[in-house]
Coordinates of C-alpha atoms and ligand atoms in Angstrom, one line a residue:
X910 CA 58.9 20.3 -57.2
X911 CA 62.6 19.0 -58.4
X912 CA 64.8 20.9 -60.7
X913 CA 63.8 18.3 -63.5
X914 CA 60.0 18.6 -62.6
X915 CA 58.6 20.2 -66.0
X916 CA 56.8 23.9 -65.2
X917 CA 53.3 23.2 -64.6
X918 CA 50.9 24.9 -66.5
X919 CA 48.9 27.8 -65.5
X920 CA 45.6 25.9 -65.8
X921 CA 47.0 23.1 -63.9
X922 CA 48.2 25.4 -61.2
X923 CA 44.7 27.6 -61.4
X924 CA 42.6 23.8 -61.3
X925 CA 44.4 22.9 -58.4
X926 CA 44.0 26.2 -56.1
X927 CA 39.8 25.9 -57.2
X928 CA 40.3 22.5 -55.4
X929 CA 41.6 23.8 -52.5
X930 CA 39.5 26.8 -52.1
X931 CA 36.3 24.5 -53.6
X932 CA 36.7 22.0 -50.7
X933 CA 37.8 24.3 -47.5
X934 CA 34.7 26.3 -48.6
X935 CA 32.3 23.0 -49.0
X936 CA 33.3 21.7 -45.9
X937 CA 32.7 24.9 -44.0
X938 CA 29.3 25.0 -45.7
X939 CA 28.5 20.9 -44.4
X940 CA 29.5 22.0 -41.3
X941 CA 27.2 24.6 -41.2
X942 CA 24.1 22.5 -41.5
X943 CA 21.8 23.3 -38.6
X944 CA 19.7 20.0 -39.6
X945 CA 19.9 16.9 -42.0
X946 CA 17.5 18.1 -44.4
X947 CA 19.9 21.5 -44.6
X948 CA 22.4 19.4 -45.0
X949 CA 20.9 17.2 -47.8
X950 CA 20.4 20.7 -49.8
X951 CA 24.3 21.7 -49.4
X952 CA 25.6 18.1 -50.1
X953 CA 23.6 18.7 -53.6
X954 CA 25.5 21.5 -53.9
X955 CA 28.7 21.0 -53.2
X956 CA 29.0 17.8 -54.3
X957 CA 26.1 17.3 -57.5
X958 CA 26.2 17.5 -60.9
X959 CA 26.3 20.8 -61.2
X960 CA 28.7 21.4 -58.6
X961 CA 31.5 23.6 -58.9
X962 CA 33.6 20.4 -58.0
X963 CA 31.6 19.0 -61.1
X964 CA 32.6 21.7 -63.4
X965 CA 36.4 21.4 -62.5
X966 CA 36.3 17.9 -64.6
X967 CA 35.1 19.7 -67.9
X968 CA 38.8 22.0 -67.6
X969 CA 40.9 19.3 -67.2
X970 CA 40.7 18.8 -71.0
X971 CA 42.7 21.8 -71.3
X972 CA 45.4 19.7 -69.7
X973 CA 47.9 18.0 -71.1
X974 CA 47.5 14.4 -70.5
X975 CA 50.0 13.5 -67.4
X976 CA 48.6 16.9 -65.3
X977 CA 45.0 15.6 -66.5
X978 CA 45.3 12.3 -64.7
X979 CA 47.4 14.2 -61.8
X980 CA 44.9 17.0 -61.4
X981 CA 41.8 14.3 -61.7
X982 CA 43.5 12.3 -58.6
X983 CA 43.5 16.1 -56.6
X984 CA 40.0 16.6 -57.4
X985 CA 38.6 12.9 -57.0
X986 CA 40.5 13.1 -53.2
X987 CA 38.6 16.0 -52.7
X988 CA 35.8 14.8 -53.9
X989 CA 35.8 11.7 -51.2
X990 CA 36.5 13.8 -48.4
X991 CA 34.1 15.9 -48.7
X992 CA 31.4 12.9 -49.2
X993 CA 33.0 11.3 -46.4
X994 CA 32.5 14.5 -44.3
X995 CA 29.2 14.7 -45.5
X996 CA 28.3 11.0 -44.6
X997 CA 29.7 11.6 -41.2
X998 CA 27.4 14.8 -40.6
X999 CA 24.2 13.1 -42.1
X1000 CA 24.2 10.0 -39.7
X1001 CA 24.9 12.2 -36.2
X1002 CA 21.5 14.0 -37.7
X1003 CA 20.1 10.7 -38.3
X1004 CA 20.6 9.5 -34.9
X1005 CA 20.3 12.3 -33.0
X1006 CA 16.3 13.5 -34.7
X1007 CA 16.1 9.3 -33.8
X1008 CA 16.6 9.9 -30.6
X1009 CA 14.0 13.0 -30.1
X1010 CA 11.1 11.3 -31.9
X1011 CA 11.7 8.4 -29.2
X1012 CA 11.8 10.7 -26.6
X1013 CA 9.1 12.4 -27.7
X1014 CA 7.0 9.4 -28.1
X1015 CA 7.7 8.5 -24.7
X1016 CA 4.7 7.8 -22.6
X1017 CA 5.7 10.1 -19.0
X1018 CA 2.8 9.0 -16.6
X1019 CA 5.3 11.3 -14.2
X1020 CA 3.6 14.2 -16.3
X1021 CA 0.2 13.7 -14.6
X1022 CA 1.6 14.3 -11.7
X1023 CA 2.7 17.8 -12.4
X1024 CA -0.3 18.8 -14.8
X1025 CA -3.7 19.9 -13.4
X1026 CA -4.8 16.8 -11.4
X1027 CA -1.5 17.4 -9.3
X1028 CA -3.6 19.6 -6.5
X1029 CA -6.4 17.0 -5.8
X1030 CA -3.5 14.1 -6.1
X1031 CA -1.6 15.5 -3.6
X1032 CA -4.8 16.1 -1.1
X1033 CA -5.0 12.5 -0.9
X1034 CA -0.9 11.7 -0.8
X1035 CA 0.4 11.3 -4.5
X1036 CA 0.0 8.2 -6.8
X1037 CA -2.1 6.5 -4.2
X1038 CA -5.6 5.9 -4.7
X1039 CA -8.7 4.9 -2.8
X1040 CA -11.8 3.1 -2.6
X1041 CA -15.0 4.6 -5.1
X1042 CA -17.2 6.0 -2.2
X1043 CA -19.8 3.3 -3.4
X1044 CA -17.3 0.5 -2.6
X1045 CA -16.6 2.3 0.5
X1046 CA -20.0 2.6 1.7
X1047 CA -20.3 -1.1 0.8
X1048 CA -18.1 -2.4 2.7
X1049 CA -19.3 -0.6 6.1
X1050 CA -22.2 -2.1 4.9
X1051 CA -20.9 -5.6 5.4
X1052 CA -19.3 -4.9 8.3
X1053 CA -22.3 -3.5 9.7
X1054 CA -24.0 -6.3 9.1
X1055 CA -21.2 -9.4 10.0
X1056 CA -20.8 -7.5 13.6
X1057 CA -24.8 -8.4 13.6
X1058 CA -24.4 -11.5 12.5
X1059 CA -25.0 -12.1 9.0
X1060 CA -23.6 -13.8 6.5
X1061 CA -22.8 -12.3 2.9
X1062 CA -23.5 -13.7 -0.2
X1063 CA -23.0 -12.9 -4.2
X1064 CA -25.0 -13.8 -6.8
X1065 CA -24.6 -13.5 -10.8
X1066 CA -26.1 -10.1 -12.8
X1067 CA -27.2 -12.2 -15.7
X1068 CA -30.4 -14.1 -14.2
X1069 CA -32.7 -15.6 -15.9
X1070 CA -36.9 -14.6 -15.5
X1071 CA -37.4 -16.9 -13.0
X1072 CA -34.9 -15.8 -10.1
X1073 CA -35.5 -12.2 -11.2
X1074 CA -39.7 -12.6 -11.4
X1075 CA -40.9 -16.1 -11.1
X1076 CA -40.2 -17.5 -8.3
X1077 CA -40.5 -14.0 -6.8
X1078 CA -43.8 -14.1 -6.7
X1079 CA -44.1 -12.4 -10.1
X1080 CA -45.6 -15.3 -12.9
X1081 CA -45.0 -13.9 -16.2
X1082 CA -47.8 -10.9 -17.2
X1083 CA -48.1 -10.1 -13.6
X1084 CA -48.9 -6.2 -13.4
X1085 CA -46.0 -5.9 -10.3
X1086 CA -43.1 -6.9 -13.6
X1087 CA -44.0 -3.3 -14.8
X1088 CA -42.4 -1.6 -11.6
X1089 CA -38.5 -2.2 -12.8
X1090 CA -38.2 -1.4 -16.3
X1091 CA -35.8 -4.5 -17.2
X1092 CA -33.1 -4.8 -19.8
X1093 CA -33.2 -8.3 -21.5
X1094 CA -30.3 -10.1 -23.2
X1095 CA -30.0 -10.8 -27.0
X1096 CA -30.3 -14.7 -26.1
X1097 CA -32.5 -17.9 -26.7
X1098 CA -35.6 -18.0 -26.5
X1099 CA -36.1 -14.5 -26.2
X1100 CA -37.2 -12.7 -22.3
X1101 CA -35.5 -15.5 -20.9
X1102 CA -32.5 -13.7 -19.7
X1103 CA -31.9 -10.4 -18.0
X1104 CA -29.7 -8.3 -16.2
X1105 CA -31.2 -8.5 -12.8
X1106 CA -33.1 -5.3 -11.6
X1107 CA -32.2 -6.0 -7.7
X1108 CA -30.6 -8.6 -5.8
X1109 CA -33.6 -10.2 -4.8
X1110 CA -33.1 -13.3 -7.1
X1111 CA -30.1 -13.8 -4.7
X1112 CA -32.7 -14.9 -1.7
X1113 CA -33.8 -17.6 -4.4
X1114 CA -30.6 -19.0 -5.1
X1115 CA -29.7 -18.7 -1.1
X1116 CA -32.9 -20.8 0.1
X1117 CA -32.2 -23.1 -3.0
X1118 CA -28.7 -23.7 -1.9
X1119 CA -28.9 -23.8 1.6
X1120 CA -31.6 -25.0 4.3
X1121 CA -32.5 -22.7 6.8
X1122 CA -31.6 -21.1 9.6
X1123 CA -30.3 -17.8 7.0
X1124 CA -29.1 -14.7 8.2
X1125 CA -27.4 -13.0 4.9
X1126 CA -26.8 -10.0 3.4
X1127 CA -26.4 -9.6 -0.9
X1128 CA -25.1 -6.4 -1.8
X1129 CA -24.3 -6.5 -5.6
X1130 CA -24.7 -4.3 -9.0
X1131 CA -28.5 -4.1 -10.6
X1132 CA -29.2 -2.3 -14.0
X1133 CA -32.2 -0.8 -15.0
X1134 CA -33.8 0.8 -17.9
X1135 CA -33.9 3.7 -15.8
X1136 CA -33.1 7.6 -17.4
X1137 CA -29.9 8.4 -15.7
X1138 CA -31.0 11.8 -13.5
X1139 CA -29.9 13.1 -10.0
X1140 CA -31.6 10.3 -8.4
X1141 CA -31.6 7.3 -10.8
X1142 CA -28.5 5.7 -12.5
X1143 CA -29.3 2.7 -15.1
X1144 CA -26.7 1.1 -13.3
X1145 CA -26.4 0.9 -9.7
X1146 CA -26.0 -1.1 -6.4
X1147 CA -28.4 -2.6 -3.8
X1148 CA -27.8 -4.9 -0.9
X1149 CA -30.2 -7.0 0.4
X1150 CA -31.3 -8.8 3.7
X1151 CA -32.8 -11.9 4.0
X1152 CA -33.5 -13.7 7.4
X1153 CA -35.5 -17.5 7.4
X1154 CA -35.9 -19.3 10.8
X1155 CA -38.4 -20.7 13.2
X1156 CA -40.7 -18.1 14.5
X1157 CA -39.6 -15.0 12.8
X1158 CA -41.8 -12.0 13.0
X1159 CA -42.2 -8.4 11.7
X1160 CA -41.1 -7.3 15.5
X1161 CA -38.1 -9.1 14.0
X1162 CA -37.9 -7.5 11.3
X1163 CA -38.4 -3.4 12.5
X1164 CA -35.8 -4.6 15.1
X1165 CA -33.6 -5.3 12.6
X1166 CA -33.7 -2.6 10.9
X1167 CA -33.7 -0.2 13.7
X1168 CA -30.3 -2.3 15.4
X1169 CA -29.0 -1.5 11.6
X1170 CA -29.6 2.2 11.9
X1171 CA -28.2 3.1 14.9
X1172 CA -25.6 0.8 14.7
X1173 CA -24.4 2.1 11.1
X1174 CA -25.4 5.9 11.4
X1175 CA -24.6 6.1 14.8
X1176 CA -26.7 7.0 18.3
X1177 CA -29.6 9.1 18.2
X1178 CA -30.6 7.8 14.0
X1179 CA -33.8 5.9 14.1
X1180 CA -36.3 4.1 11.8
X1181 CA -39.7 4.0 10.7
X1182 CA -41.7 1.7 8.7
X1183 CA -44.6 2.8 6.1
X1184 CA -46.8 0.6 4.4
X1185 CA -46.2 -0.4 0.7
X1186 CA -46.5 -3.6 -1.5
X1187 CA -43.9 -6.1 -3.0
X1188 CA -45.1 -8.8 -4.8
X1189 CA -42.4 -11.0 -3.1
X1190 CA -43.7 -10.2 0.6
X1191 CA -46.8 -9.9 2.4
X1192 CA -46.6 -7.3 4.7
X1193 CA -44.5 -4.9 3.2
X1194 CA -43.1 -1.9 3.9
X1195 CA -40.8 0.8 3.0
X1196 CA -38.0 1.9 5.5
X1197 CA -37.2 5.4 6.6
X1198 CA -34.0 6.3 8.7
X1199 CA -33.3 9.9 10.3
X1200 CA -31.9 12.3 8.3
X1201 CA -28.1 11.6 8.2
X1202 CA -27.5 15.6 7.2
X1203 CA -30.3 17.2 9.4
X1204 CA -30.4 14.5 12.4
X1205 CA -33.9 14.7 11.9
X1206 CA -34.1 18.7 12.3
X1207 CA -35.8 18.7 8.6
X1208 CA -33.5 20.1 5.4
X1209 CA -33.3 20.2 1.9
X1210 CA -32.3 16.9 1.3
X1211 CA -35.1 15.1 3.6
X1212 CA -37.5 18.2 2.1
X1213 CA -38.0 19.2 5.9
X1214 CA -39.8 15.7 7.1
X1215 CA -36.1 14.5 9.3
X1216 CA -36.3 11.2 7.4
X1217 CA -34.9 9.8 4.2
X1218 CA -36.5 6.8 2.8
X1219 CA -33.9 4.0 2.1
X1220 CA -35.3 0.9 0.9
X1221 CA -38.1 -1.9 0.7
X1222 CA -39.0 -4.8 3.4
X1223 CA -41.6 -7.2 4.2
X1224 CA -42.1 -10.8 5.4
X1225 CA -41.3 -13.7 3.0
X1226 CA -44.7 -14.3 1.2
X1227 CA -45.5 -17.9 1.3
X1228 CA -45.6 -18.4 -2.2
X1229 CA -42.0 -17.5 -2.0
X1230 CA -41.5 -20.3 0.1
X1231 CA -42.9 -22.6 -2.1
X1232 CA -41.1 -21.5 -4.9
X1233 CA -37.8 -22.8 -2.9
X1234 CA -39.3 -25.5 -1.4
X1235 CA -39.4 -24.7 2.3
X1236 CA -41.9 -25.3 4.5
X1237 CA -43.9 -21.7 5.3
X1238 CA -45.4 -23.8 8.5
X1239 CA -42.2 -24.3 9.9
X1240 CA -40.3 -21.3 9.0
X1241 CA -40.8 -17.6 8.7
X1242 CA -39.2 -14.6 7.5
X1243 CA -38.5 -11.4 6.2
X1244 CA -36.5 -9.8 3.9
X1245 CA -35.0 -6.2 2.9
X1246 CA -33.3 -4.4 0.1
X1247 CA -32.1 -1.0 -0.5
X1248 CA -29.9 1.4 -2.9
X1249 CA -26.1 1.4 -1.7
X1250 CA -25.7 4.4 -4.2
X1251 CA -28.6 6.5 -3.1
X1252 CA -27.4 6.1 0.6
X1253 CA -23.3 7.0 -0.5
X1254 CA -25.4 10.2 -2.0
X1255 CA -27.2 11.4 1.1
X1256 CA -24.1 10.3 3.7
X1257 CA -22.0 13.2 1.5
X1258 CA -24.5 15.4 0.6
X1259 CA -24.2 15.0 -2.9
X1260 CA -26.8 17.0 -5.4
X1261 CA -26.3 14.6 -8.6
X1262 CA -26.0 10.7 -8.2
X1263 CA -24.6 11.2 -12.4
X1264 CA -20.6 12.3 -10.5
X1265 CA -20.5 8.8 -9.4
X1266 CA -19.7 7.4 -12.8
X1267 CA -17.8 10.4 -14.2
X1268 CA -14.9 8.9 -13.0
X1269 CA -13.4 12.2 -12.3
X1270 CA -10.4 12.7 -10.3
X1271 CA -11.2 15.5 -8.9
X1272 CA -14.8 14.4 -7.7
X1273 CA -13.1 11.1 -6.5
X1274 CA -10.4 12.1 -4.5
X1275 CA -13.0 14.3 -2.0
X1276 CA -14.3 10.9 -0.4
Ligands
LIG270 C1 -36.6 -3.3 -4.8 O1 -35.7 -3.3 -5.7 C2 -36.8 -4.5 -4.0 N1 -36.2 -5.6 -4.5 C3 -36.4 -4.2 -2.5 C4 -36.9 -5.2 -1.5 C5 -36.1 -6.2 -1.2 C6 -38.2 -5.1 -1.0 C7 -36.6 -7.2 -0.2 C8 -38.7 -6.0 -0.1 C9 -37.9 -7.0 0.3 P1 -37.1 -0.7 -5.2 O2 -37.4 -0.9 -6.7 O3 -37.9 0.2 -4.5 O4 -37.2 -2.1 -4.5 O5 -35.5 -0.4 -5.1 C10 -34.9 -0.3 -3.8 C11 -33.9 0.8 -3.8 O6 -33.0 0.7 -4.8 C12 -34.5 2.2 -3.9 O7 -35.1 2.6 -2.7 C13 -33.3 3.0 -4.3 O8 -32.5 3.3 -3.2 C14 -32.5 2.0 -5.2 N2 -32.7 2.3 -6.6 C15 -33.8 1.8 -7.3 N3 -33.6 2.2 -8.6 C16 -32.5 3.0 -8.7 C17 -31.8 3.7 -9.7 N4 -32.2 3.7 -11.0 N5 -30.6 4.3 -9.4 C18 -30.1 4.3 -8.1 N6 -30.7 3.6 -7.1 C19 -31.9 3.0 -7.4

């Protein structure tokens, strides 16, 4: 202030300490924000309509008019900084609760590594999984059977009647239809198509394709409507054995089935053969190997006989033959198929063949 300055007034001079004292104290109450929405609440108040700031304007009337328009400019400046602080505050909120939700949106697949399945991930080394026991056993399967000398072969799970039945031996109506409970497909005409019930249709589609001599194997998936219970699955896996050639015989086959035993439960494991009936060979038989738990000694899973019975056999009926188009006079054989799941249960010892689809961890990772 200059000699010539006129005295300011006392309401100027009282207006323009409430500025200072109205801004130092808004600031320190922006500052004090612990979060945006806090923020929003103290921005309202500092800086609203109703604001002290706010109410400053209605004394500058009191003014004269040069100090009006000098004290306006103080409280205007104010005014700014204070928004300007409180723009500065409100976007490092913004960005920072931006930054939280992403994180916490963030998918961690490290977390399963540290949450409850950690233990039974680390038995089997961490991150690195396996084989499903059923593909496991399916594959010694194979093997078992290449190092014998077969071949293996695939063939689709959508067959129609006549691969699945027909030409199995099985014309439609034939009483033998009623022993697999079979799911049929929503398609044209109706009962044409099916999800196959075991990979016998595969032995159609071999002989059709391929002219004897055939040594093969078909493992694959076969779905019945079966209630799911310790022994039955609705869907499930067989593998089957077909062998056509000059002067095959059921010697042939019992020693083909016994080579298989020993070779894939190990010295000592035998087989038997019982009678039984397939529509699509003639003999037939079912197949029982030694206990794989008990060795034969008789337990809980064989209910104390030694043996566990694994699957259906028989000679190629003639019929069959003729479905395919070769020549029964010329060419023999037999044929065999069995449950890949039911054997995965008895190698582990496992009470409920339901765990194989749970698709557990936990049960998983044992095998
Ligand atoms: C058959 O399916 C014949 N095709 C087997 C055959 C092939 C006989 C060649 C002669 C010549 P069967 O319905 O018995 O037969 O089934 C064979 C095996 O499949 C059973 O012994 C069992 O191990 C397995 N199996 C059958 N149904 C189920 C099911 N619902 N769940 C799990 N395994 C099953």
């Amino acid at each position: 202030m200059t000699d010539h300055a006129p005295p300011s007034s006392p309401d100027r001079t009282s207006i323009a300490e409430a500025v200072v004292s109205i801004e130092s104290d808004g600031l320190a109450r922006l500052e004090s924000a612990p979060r945006l929405a806090t923020l929003r609440e103290i921005e309202r108040d500092v800086l609203g309509k109703r604001s002290e700031l706010a109410r400053l304007h209605t004394r500058l009337g009191q003014l004269p008019s040069d100090e009006r328009r000098e004290v306006g400019a103080l409280i205007n400046a104010a005014r700014d900084r204070l928004q300007s602080r409180a723009d500065a505050l409100a976007a490092s909120f913004e960005s920072q609760e931006r930054r939280s939700r992403i994180e916490a949106e963030r998918l961690d697949l490290t977390e399963f590594m540290s949450g409850p399945l950690a233990a039974p991930l680390d038995a089997i080394g961490r991150g690195r999984g396996h084989l499903n026991l059923v593909t496991e056993t399916r594959t010694r399967l194979e093997d078992t059977f290449v190092a014998m000398g077969f071949a293996v072969a695939e063939g689709p799970e959508a067959e129609t009647d006549w691969y699945n039945f027909e030409a199995l031996n099985m014309p439609p109506a034939h009483p033998a239809r009623g022993m697999w409970d079979t799911l049929y497909l929503r398609l044209d005409p109706p009962g044409t198509v099916l999800l196959r019930t075991h990979t016998s249709p595969v032995q159609i589609r071999l002989m059709e394709s391929q002219k004897p001599p055939i040594y093969a194997v078909m493992p694959g998936r076969c779905y019945r409507r079966d209630t799911p219970d310790a022994r039955h699955l609705p869907v499930f896996h067989q593998i089957e054995g077909l062998v056509v050639d000059r002067g095959i015989t059921f010697g042939n086959l019992a020693g083909t089935i016994e080579a298989f035993t020993t070779s894939f439960f190990g010295p000592g494991m035998h087989s038997r053969l019982r009678p039984s009936y397939f529509p699509f060979t003639e003999p037939s038989a079912e197949f029982e190997v030694t206990c794989p738990i008990c060795a034969g000694a008789g337990c809980r899973t064989c209910s104390g006989s030694g043996w566990i019975e694994l699957g259906g056999c028989g000679m190629v009926d003639p019929n069959v033959f003729a479905a395919v188009g070769i020549d029964s006079e010329t060419y023999s054989g037999f044929a065999f198929g069995f449950g890949i799941d039911r054997l995965a249960q008895v190698l582990v010892g496992l009470p409920d063949m339901r765990a194989l689809l749970d698709n557990d961890v936990r049960f998983l990772a044992q095998f």
